[in-house]
PDB file of C-alpha atoms in Angstrom:
ATOM      1  CA  ALA A   1     -35.336 -64.446 -89.541  1.00 72.00           C
ATOM      2  CA  GLN A   2     -34.234 -65.641 -92.922  1.00 78.00           C
ATOM      3  CA  SER A   3     -30.669 -66.649 -93.681  1.00 89.00           C
ATOM      4  CA  VAL A   4     -28.748 -67.823 -96.728  1.00 94.00           C
ATOM      5  CA  SER A   5     -25.785 -70.187 -96.851  1.00 95.00           C
ATOM      6  CA  GLN A   6     -23.338 -70.597 -99.671  1.00 95.00           C
ATOM      7  CA  HIS A   7     -21.102 -73.496 -98.850  1.00 87.00           C
ATOM      8  CA  ASN A   8     -18.452 -72.968-101.495  1.00 88.00           C
ATOM      9  CA  HIS A   9     -16.372 -69.928-100.638  1.00 92.00           C
ATOM     10  CA  HIS A  10     -13.804 -70.335-103.399  1.00 95.00           C
ATOM     11  CA  VAL A  11     -14.090 -72.346-106.573  1.00 97.00           C
ATOM     12  CA  ILE A  12     -11.410 -72.742-109.217  1.00 97.00           C
ATOM     13  CA  LEU A  13     -12.312 -74.261-112.564  1.00 97.00           C
ATOM     14  CA  SER A  14     -10.767 -74.597-115.964  1.00 97.00           C
ATOM     15  CA  GLU A  15     -12.546 -73.193-118.996  1.00 96.00           C
ATOM     16  CA  ALA A  16     -15.285 -75.465-120.364  1.00 96.00           C
ATOM     17  CA  ALA A  17     -15.778 -77.146-116.999  1.00 97.00           C
ATOM     18  CA  SER A  18     -19.281 -77.338-115.593  1.00 97.00           C
ATOM     19  CA  LEU A  19     -20.243 -75.211-112.636  1.00 97.00           C
ATOM     20  CA  GLU A  20     -22.603 -75.755-109.746  1.00 97.00           C
ATOM     21  CA  LEU A  21     -22.696 -73.356-106.805  1.00 97.00           C
ATOM     22  CA  GLY A  22     -24.736 -74.318-103.789  1.00 96.00           C
ATOM     23  CA  CYS A  23     -27.228 -72.076-102.030  1.00 96.00           C
ATOM     24  CA  ASN A  24     -29.476 -73.003 -99.139  1.00 96.00           C
ATOM     25  CA  TYR A  25     -31.833 -70.719 -97.324  1.00 94.00           C
ATOM     26  CA  SER A  26     -33.833 -70.895 -94.151  1.00 90.00           C
ATOM     27  CA  TYR A  27     -37.239 -69.335 -94.092  1.00 80.00           C
ATOM     28  CA  GLY A  28     -40.572 -70.945 -93.444  1.00 71.00           C
ATOM     29  CA  GLY A  29     -42.733 -68.921 -95.781  1.00 77.00           C
ATOM     30  CA  THR A  30     -42.821 -67.996 -99.428  1.00 79.00           C
ATOM     31  CA  VAL A  31     -39.585 -66.583-100.733  1.00 84.00           C
ATOM     32  CA  ASN A  32     -38.208 -65.038-103.864  1.00 88.00           C
ATOM     33  CA  LEU A  33     -34.718 -66.220-104.793  1.00 92.00           C
ATOM     34  CA  PHE A  34     -31.931 -64.548-106.716  1.00 94.00           C
ATOM     35  CA  TRP A  35     -28.420 -64.946-107.918  1.00 96.00           C
ATOM     36  CA  TYR A  36     -26.296 -61.842-108.330  1.00 96.00           C
ATOM     37  CA  VAL A  37     -22.848 -61.604-109.862  1.00 96.00           C
ATOM     38  CA  GLN A  38     -20.149 -59.087-109.033  1.00 93.00           C
ATOM     39  CA  TYR A  39     -17.342 -58.854-111.581  1.00 93.00           C
ATOM     40  CA  PRO A  40     -14.066 -57.426-110.295  1.00 88.00           C
ATOM     41  CA  GLY A  41     -14.464 -53.747-109.576  1.00 83.00           C
ATOM     42  CA  GLN A  42     -18.080 -53.651-110.686  1.00 86.00           C
ATOM     43  CA  HIS A  43     -21.493 -53.414-109.117  1.00 87.00           C
ATOM     44  CA  LEU A  44     -23.830 -56.290-108.386  1.00 92.00           C
ATOM     45  CA  GLN A  45     -25.825 -57.493-111.382  1.00 92.00           C
ATOM     46  CA  LEU A  46     -28.828 -59.765-111.375  1.00 92.00           C
ATOM     47  CA  LEU A  47     -28.164 -63.110-113.068  1.00 95.00           C
ATOM     48  CA  LEU A  48     -31.551 -64.685-112.532  1.00 94.00           C
ATOM     49  CA  LYS A  49     -34.531 -64.761-110.226  1.00 92.00           C
ATOM     50  CA  TYR A  50     -37.260 -67.137-109.105  1.00 92.00           C
ATOM     51  CA  PHE A  51     -40.691 -66.002-107.934  1.00 87.00           C
ATOM     52  CA  SER A  52     -42.971 -68.921-108.731  1.00 86.00           C
ATOM     53  CA  GLY A  53     -43.794 -71.417-111.458  1.00 90.00           C
ATOM     54  CA  ASP A  54     -41.196 -73.516-113.237  1.00 93.00           C
ATOM     55  CA  PRO A  55     -38.499 -74.277-110.643  1.00 94.00           C
ATOM     56  CA  LEU A  56     -35.834 -74.315-113.339  1.00 96.00           C
ATOM     57  CA  VAL A  57     -34.955 -70.726-114.070  1.00 96.00           C
ATOM     58  CA  LYS A  58     -32.800 -69.530-116.924  1.00 96.00           C
ATOM     59  CA  GLY A  59     -30.825 -66.345-116.613  1.00 95.00           C
ATOM     60  CA  ILE A  60     -28.330 -64.317-118.538  1.00 93.00           C
ATOM     61  CA  LYS A  61     -24.988 -65.530-119.882  1.00 94.00           C
ATOM     62  CA  GLY A  62     -26.038 -69.174-119.970  1.00 96.00           C
ATOM     63  CA  PHE A  63     -26.664 -69.520-116.242  1.00 97.00           C
ATOM     64  CA  GLU A  64     -29.576 -71.406-114.767  1.00 97.00           C
ATOM     65  CA  ALA A  65     -30.752 -72.300-111.290  1.00 98.00           C
ATOM     66  CA  GLU A  66     -33.096 -74.873-109.865  1.00 96.00           C
ATOM     67  CA  PHE A  67     -35.370 -74.228-106.922  1.00 94.00           C
ATOM     68  CA  ILE A  68     -35.895 -77.360-104.839  1.00 94.00           C
ATOM     69  CA  LYS A  69     -38.406 -76.431-102.192  1.00 90.00           C
ATOM     70  CA  SER A  70     -38.024 -79.621-100.161  1.00 91.00           C
ATOM     71  CA  LYS A  71     -34.302 -78.968 -99.817  1.00 93.00           C
ATOM     72  CA  PHE A  72     -34.555 -75.200 -99.380  1.00 93.00           C
ATOM     73  CA  SER A  73     -32.006 -74.931-102.148  1.00 95.00           C
ATOM     74  CA  PHE A  74     -31.442 -72.752-105.190  1.00 97.00           C
ATOM     75  CA  ASN A  75     -28.241 -73.940-106.820  1.00 97.00           C
ATOM     76  CA  LEU A  76     -26.659 -72.081-109.704  1.00 97.00           C
ATOM     77  CA  ARG A  77     -25.383 -73.997-112.718  1.00 97.00           C
ATOM     78  CA  LYS A  78     -23.614 -73.407-115.972  1.00 98.00           C
ATOM     79  CA  PRO A  79     -22.679 -76.263-118.303  1.00 97.00           C
ATOM     80  CA  SER A  80     -19.457 -74.718-119.589  1.00 97.00           C
ATOM     81  CA  VAL A  81     -17.731 -71.798-117.891  1.00 97.00           C
ATOM     82  CA  GLN A  82     -15.586 -69.183-119.580  1.00 96.00           C
ATOM     83  CA  TRP A  83     -12.699 -67.140-118.300  1.00 96.00           C
ATOM     84  CA  SER A  84     -15.024 -64.116-118.310  1.00 95.00           C
ATOM     85  CA  ASP A  85     -17.187 -65.803-115.657  1.00 97.00           C
ATOM     86  CA  THR A  86     -14.503 -65.083-113.088  1.00 97.00           C
ATOM     87  CA  ALA A  87     -16.417 -63.129-110.459  1.00 97.00           C
ATOM     88  CA  GLU A  88     -18.064 -63.373-107.078  1.00 96.00           C
ATOM     89  CA  TYR A  89     -21.540 -64.890-107.003  1.00 97.00           C
ATOM     90  CA  PHE A  90     -24.148 -64.116-104.388  1.00 96.00           C
ATOM     91  CA  CYS A  91     -27.334 -65.957-103.637  1.00 96.00           C
ATOM     92  CA  ALA A  92     -30.079 -63.816-102.091  1.00 94.00           C
ATOM     93  CA  VAL A  93     -33.548 -64.209-100.694  1.00 91.00           C
ATOM     94  CA  ASN A  94     -36.405 -61.924 -99.950  1.00 85.00           C
ATOM     95  CA  ASN A  95     -39.780 -62.799 -98.529  1.00 73.00           C
ATOM     96  CA  ASN A  96     -43.092 -61.418 -99.624  1.00 60.00           C
ATOM     97  CA  ALA A  97     -43.371 -59.336 -96.475  1.00 61.00           C
ATOM     98  CA  GLY A  98     -40.600 -57.013 -97.448  1.00 63.00           C
ATOM     99  CA  ASN A  99     -38.315 -56.029-100.234  1.00 72.00           C
ATOM    100  CA  MET A 100     -34.980 -56.246 -98.452  1.00 82.00           C
ATOM    101  CA  LEU A 101     -32.539 -58.833 -99.705  1.00 89.00           C
ATOM    102  CA  THR A 102     -30.701 -61.253 -97.448  1.00 90.00           C
ATOM    103  CA  PHE A 103     -27.461 -62.338 -99.083  1.00 93.00           C
ATOM    104  CA  GLY A 104     -25.300 -65.391 -98.688  1.00 94.00           C
ATOM    105  CA  GLY A 105     -21.602 -65.019 -98.007  1.00 93.00           C
ATOM    106  CA  GLY A 106     -20.695 -65.205-101.676  1.00 95.00           C
ATOM    107  CA  THR A 107     -18.606 -67.616-103.749  1.00 96.00           C
ATOM    108  CA  ARG A 108     -15.506 -66.440-105.516  1.00 96.00           C
ATOM    109  CA  LEU A 109     -15.161 -68.225-108.837  1.00 97.00           C
ATOM    110  CA  MET A 110     -11.898 -68.222-110.714  1.00 97.00           C
ATOM    111  CA  VAL A 111     -11.851 -69.688-114.192  1.00 97.00           C
ATOM    112  CA  LYS A 112      -8.436 -70.566-115.535  1.00 95.00           C
ATOM    113  CA  PRO A 113      -7.958 -70.040-119.270  1.00 89.00           C
TER     114      PRO A 113
ATOM    115  CA  ASP B   1     -24.370 -49.258-115.999  1.00 79.00           C
ATOM    116  CA  SER B   2     -27.343 -49.809-113.691  1.00 84.00           C
ATOM    117  CA  GLY B   3     -28.513 -46.208-113.669  1.00 92.00           C
ATOM    118  CA  VAL B   4     -27.832 -45.877-109.944  1.00 96.00           C
ATOM    119  CA  THR B   5     -25.047 -43.458-109.106  1.00 96.00           C
ATOM    120  CA  GLN B   6     -23.069 -43.180-105.917  1.00 97.00           C
ATOM    121  CA  THR B   7     -20.568 -40.591-104.788  1.00 97.00           C
ATOM    122  CA  PRO B   8     -17.830 -40.549-103.817  1.00 97.00           C
ATOM    123  CA  LYS B   9     -16.243 -43.732-105.187  1.00 95.00           C
ATOM    124  CA  HIS B  10     -13.616 -43.781-102.477  1.00 96.00           C
ATOM    125  CA  LEU B  11     -13.447 -42.135 -99.092  1.00 97.00           C
ATOM    126  CA  ILE B  12     -10.556 -42.247 -96.658  1.00 97.00           C
ATOM    127  CA  THR B  13     -11.031 -40.783 -93.236  1.00 97.00           C
ATOM    128  CA  ALA B  14      -9.940 -41.122 -89.639  1.00 97.00           C
ATOM    129  CA  THR B  15     -11.571 -42.727 -86.639  1.00 97.00           C
ATOM    130  CA  GLY B  16     -14.078 -40.507 -84.886  1.00 97.00           C
ATOM    131  CA  GLN B  17     -14.963 -38.607 -88.034  1.00 97.00           C
ATOM    132  CA  ARG B  18     -18.290 -38.294 -89.821  1.00 98.00           C
ATOM    133  CA  VAL B  19     -18.938 -38.879 -93.508  1.00 98.00           C
ATOM    134  CA  THR B  20     -21.881 -38.678 -95.886  1.00 98.00           C
ATOM    135  CA  LEU B  21     -22.409 -41.052 -98.772  1.00 98.00           C
ATOM    136  CA  ARG B  22     -24.733 -40.072-101.563  1.00 98.00           C
ATOM    137  CA  CYS B  23     -26.927 -42.135-103.842  1.00 98.00           C
ATOM    138  CA  SER B  24     -29.086 -41.165-106.803  1.00 98.00           C
ATOM    139  CA  PRO B  25     -31.604 -43.854-107.786  1.00 96.00           C
ATOM    140  CA  ARG B  26     -32.579 -44.813-111.305  1.00 94.00           C
ATOM    141  CA  SER B  27     -34.969 -42.415-112.919  1.00 93.00           C
ATOM    142  CA  GLY B  28     -38.477 -43.202-111.709  1.00 88.00           C
ATOM    143  CA  ASP B  29     -37.457 -45.482-108.847  1.00 91.00           C
ATOM    144  CA  LEU B  30     -39.024 -44.489-105.554  1.00 90.00           C
ATOM    145  CA  SER B  31     -37.276 -46.925-103.263  1.00 91.00           C
ATOM    146  CA  VAL B  32     -33.659 -46.762-102.124  1.00 94.00           C
ATOM    147  CA  TYR B  33     -31.778 -49.397-100.150  1.00 94.00           C
ATOM    148  CA  TRP B  34     -28.419 -49.244 -98.455  1.00 96.00           C
ATOM    149  CA  TYR B  35     -26.194 -52.283 -98.009  1.00 95.00           C
ATOM    150  CA  GLN B  36     -22.809 -52.726 -96.376  1.00 96.00           C
ATOM    151  CA  GLN B  37     -20.270 -55.208 -97.715  1.00 92.00           C
ATOM    152  CA  SER B  38     -17.407 -56.040 -95.392  1.00 91.00           C
ATOM    153  CA  LEU B  39     -14.969 -58.913 -95.193  1.00 84.00           C
ATOM    154  CA  ASP B  40     -16.257 -60.227 -91.893  1.00 84.00           C
ATOM    155  CA  GLN B  41     -19.991 -59.504 -92.199  1.00 85.00           C
ATOM    156  CA  GLY B  42     -20.531 -60.044 -95.915  1.00 87.00           C
ATOM    157  CA  LEU B  43     -23.325 -58.142 -97.648  1.00 90.00           C
ATOM    158  CA  GLN B  44     -25.835 -56.812 -95.153  1.00 92.00           C
ATOM    159  CA  PHE B  45     -28.975 -54.781 -95.573  1.00 92.00           C
ATOM    160  CA  LEU B  46     -28.893 -51.534 -93.619  1.00 95.00           C
ATOM    161  CA  ILE B  47     -31.996 -49.515 -94.383  1.00 94.00           C
ATOM    162  CA  GLN B  48     -34.691 -48.825 -96.974  1.00 92.00           C
ATOM    163  CA  TYR B  49     -36.481 -45.634 -97.888  1.00 93.00           C
ATOM    164  CA  TYR B  50     -39.535 -45.258-100.040  1.00 90.00           C
ATOM    165  CA  ASN B  51     -40.578 -41.881-101.380  1.00 91.00           C
ATOM    166  CA  GLY B  52     -38.921 -40.061 -98.515  1.00 93.00           C
ATOM    167  CA  GLU B  53     -40.010 -42.311 -95.675  1.00 93.00           C
ATOM    168  CA  GLU B  54     -38.143 -45.041 -93.865  1.00 93.00           C
ATOM    169  CA  ARG B  55     -39.619 -48.440 -94.781  1.00 89.00           C
ATOM    170  CA  ALA B  56     -37.384 -51.087 -93.312  1.00 88.00           C
ATOM    171  CA  LYS B  57     -34.387 -51.287 -91.053  1.00 90.00           C
ATOM    172  CA  GLY B  58     -31.747 -53.971 -90.968  1.00 89.00           C
ATOM    173  CA  ASN B  59     -28.452 -54.223 -89.147  1.00 83.00           C
ATOM    174  CA  ILE B  60     -27.829 -50.498 -89.034  1.00 93.00           C
ATOM    175  CA  LEU B  61     -25.831 -49.083 -86.146  1.00 94.00           C
ATOM    176  CA  GLU B  62     -27.180 -46.173 -84.126  1.00 95.00           C
ATOM    177  CA  ARG B  63     -24.160 -44.139 -85.281  1.00 97.00           C
ATOM    178  CA  PHE B  64     -25.492 -44.467 -88.830  1.00 97.00           C
ATOM    179  CA  SER B  65     -28.486 -42.661 -90.240  1.00 97.00           C
ATOM    180  CA  ALA B  66     -30.009 -42.109 -93.627  1.00 97.00           C
ATOM    181  CA  GLN B  67     -32.574 -39.993 -95.349  1.00 97.00           C
ATOM    182  CA  GLN B  68     -34.241 -39.667 -98.702  1.00 97.00           C
ATOM    183  CA  PHE B  69     -34.870 -36.225-100.105  1.00 97.00           C
ATOM    184  CA  PRO B  70     -37.810 -34.917-102.190  1.00 96.00           C
ATOM    185  CA  ASP B  71     -35.799 -35.409-105.375  1.00 95.00           C
ATOM    186  CA  LEU B  72     -35.444 -39.072-104.248  1.00 95.00           C
ATOM    187  CA  HIS B  73     -31.697 -39.067-103.799  1.00 97.00           C
ATOM    188  CA  SER B  74     -30.533 -40.550-100.532  1.00 98.00           C
ATOM    189  CA  GLU B  75     -27.696 -39.933 -98.132  1.00 98.00           C
ATOM    190  CA  LEU B  76     -26.171 -42.311 -95.626  1.00 98.00           C
ATOM    191  CA  ASN B  77     -24.490 -40.573 -92.722  1.00 98.00           C
ATOM    192  CA  LEU B  78     -21.863 -42.442 -90.750  1.00 98.00           C
ATOM    193  CA  SER B  79     -20.578 -40.820 -87.570  1.00 97.00           C
ATOM    194  CA  SER B  80     -18.035 -41.559 -84.825  1.00 97.00           C
ATOM    195  CA  LEU B  81     -16.344 -43.800 -87.324  1.00 97.00           C
ATOM    196  CA  GLU B  82     -14.458 -46.862 -86.171  1.00 97.00           C
ATOM    197  CA  LEU B  83     -11.922 -49.040 -87.956  1.00 96.00           C
ATOM    198  CA  GLY B  84     -14.560 -51.725 -88.330  1.00 94.00           C
ATOM    199  CA  ASP B  85     -16.747 -49.413 -90.405  1.00 96.00           C
ATOM    200  CA  SER B  86     -14.347 -49.778 -93.310  1.00 97.00           C
ATOM    201  CA  ALA B  87     -16.403 -51.424 -96.016  1.00 96.00           C
ATOM    202  CA  LEU B  88     -18.025 -51.052 -99.388  1.00 94.00           C
ATOM    203  CA  TYR B  89     -21.398 -49.331 -99.109  1.00 97.00           C
ATOM    204  CA  PHE B  90     -23.874 -50.082-101.862  1.00 96.00           C
ATOM    205  CA  CYS B  91     -27.030 -48.295-102.714  1.00 97.00           C
ATOM    206  CA  ALA B  92     -29.776 -49.982-104.716  1.00 95.00           C
ATOM    207  CA  SER B  93     -33.057 -48.717-106.072  1.00 93.00           C
ATOM    208  CA  SER B  94     -36.299 -50.280-107.194  1.00 89.00           C
ATOM    209  CA  ALA B  95     -39.559 -49.062-108.603  1.00 82.00           C
ATOM    210  CA  ASN B  96     -41.631 -49.556-105.470  1.00 69.00           C
ATOM    211  CA  PRO B  97     -41.447 -51.490-102.223  1.00 58.00           C
ATOM    212  CA  SER B  98     -44.413 -53.762-102.815  1.00 57.00           C
ATOM    213  CA  GLY B  99     -44.161 -56.915-100.811  1.00 48.00           C
ATOM    214  CA  ARG B 100     -46.551 -58.775-103.087  1.00 50.00           C
ATOM    215  CA  SER B 101     -44.426 -58.819-106.158  1.00 55.00           C
ATOM    216  CA  TYR B 102     -40.737 -58.365-106.191  1.00 63.00           C
ATOM    217  CA  ASN B 103     -39.335 -55.271-107.781  1.00 73.00           C
ATOM    218  CA  GLU B 104     -35.819 -55.851-108.978  1.00 81.00           C
ATOM    219  CA  GLN B 105     -33.166 -53.927-107.137  1.00 88.00           C
ATOM    220  CA  PHE B 106     -30.522 -52.244-109.271  1.00 91.00           C
ATOM    221  CA  PHE B 107     -27.233 -51.672-107.536  1.00 94.00           C
ATOM    222  CA  GLY B 108     -24.877 -48.745-107.766  1.00 95.00           C
ATOM    223  CA  PRO B 109     -21.092 -49.069-108.023  1.00 93.00           C
ATOM    224  CA  GLY B 110     -20.593 -48.541-104.304  1.00 95.00           C
ATOM    225  CA  THR B 111     -18.534 -46.239-102.122  1.00 96.00           C
ATOM    226  CA  ARG B 112     -15.424 -47.751-100.617  1.00 95.00           C
ATOM    227  CA  LEU B 113     -14.893 -46.320 -97.147  1.00 97.00           C
ATOM    228  CA  THR B 114     -11.540 -46.707 -95.452  1.00 97.00           C
ATOM    229  CA  VAL B 115     -11.256 -45.645 -91.838  1.00 97.00           C
ATOM    230  CA  LEU B 116      -7.671 -45.213 -90.627  1.00 96.00           C
TER     231      LEU B 116
END
């Protein structure tokens, strides 16, 4: 069975700081990888996704993620965070055998103005 | 707005009761997924329907059931409710369930269930 680990449960940053959120997954086969964001009181929104090709993926709102197959990782990065990035971030995986998503435990990011 | 609607937004009920959560997928999407988000279990996949038929099952309790109707809306039925069933229940939809190429899932706003 596949699983996803997000090691940072809570992150507090000041505006303009750089962000990196860790995500590791366990699954032996081919996977598709995602980062979702959940702003307070809102639904989950897709930030970016990786299927194949260039392991550096660019998403919305200046976010990017790098797939490192040898490390089973898909870390999310943003060079300079804004107060409006305050949200909970979820890493997710699905394999090519099915369309269900397996989510990590989430990371709550607070950006101080 | 993702185009996925869920009703009701909030539901408060008592232990032992039964409730029904409703989801309307985005126009044209054939697949519906249900997820549960709770403090102790995180976000977990419950069940998937595609064009009226069950496609995949996750960590769904036997007290829970779902169905997808001909108009493609879906209902999640939760019965014999327990305190631990209190959670946010999300519905998502996608165009089709193909395993060969991912079809993005669009999430609804969720139904917050509180069992007292």
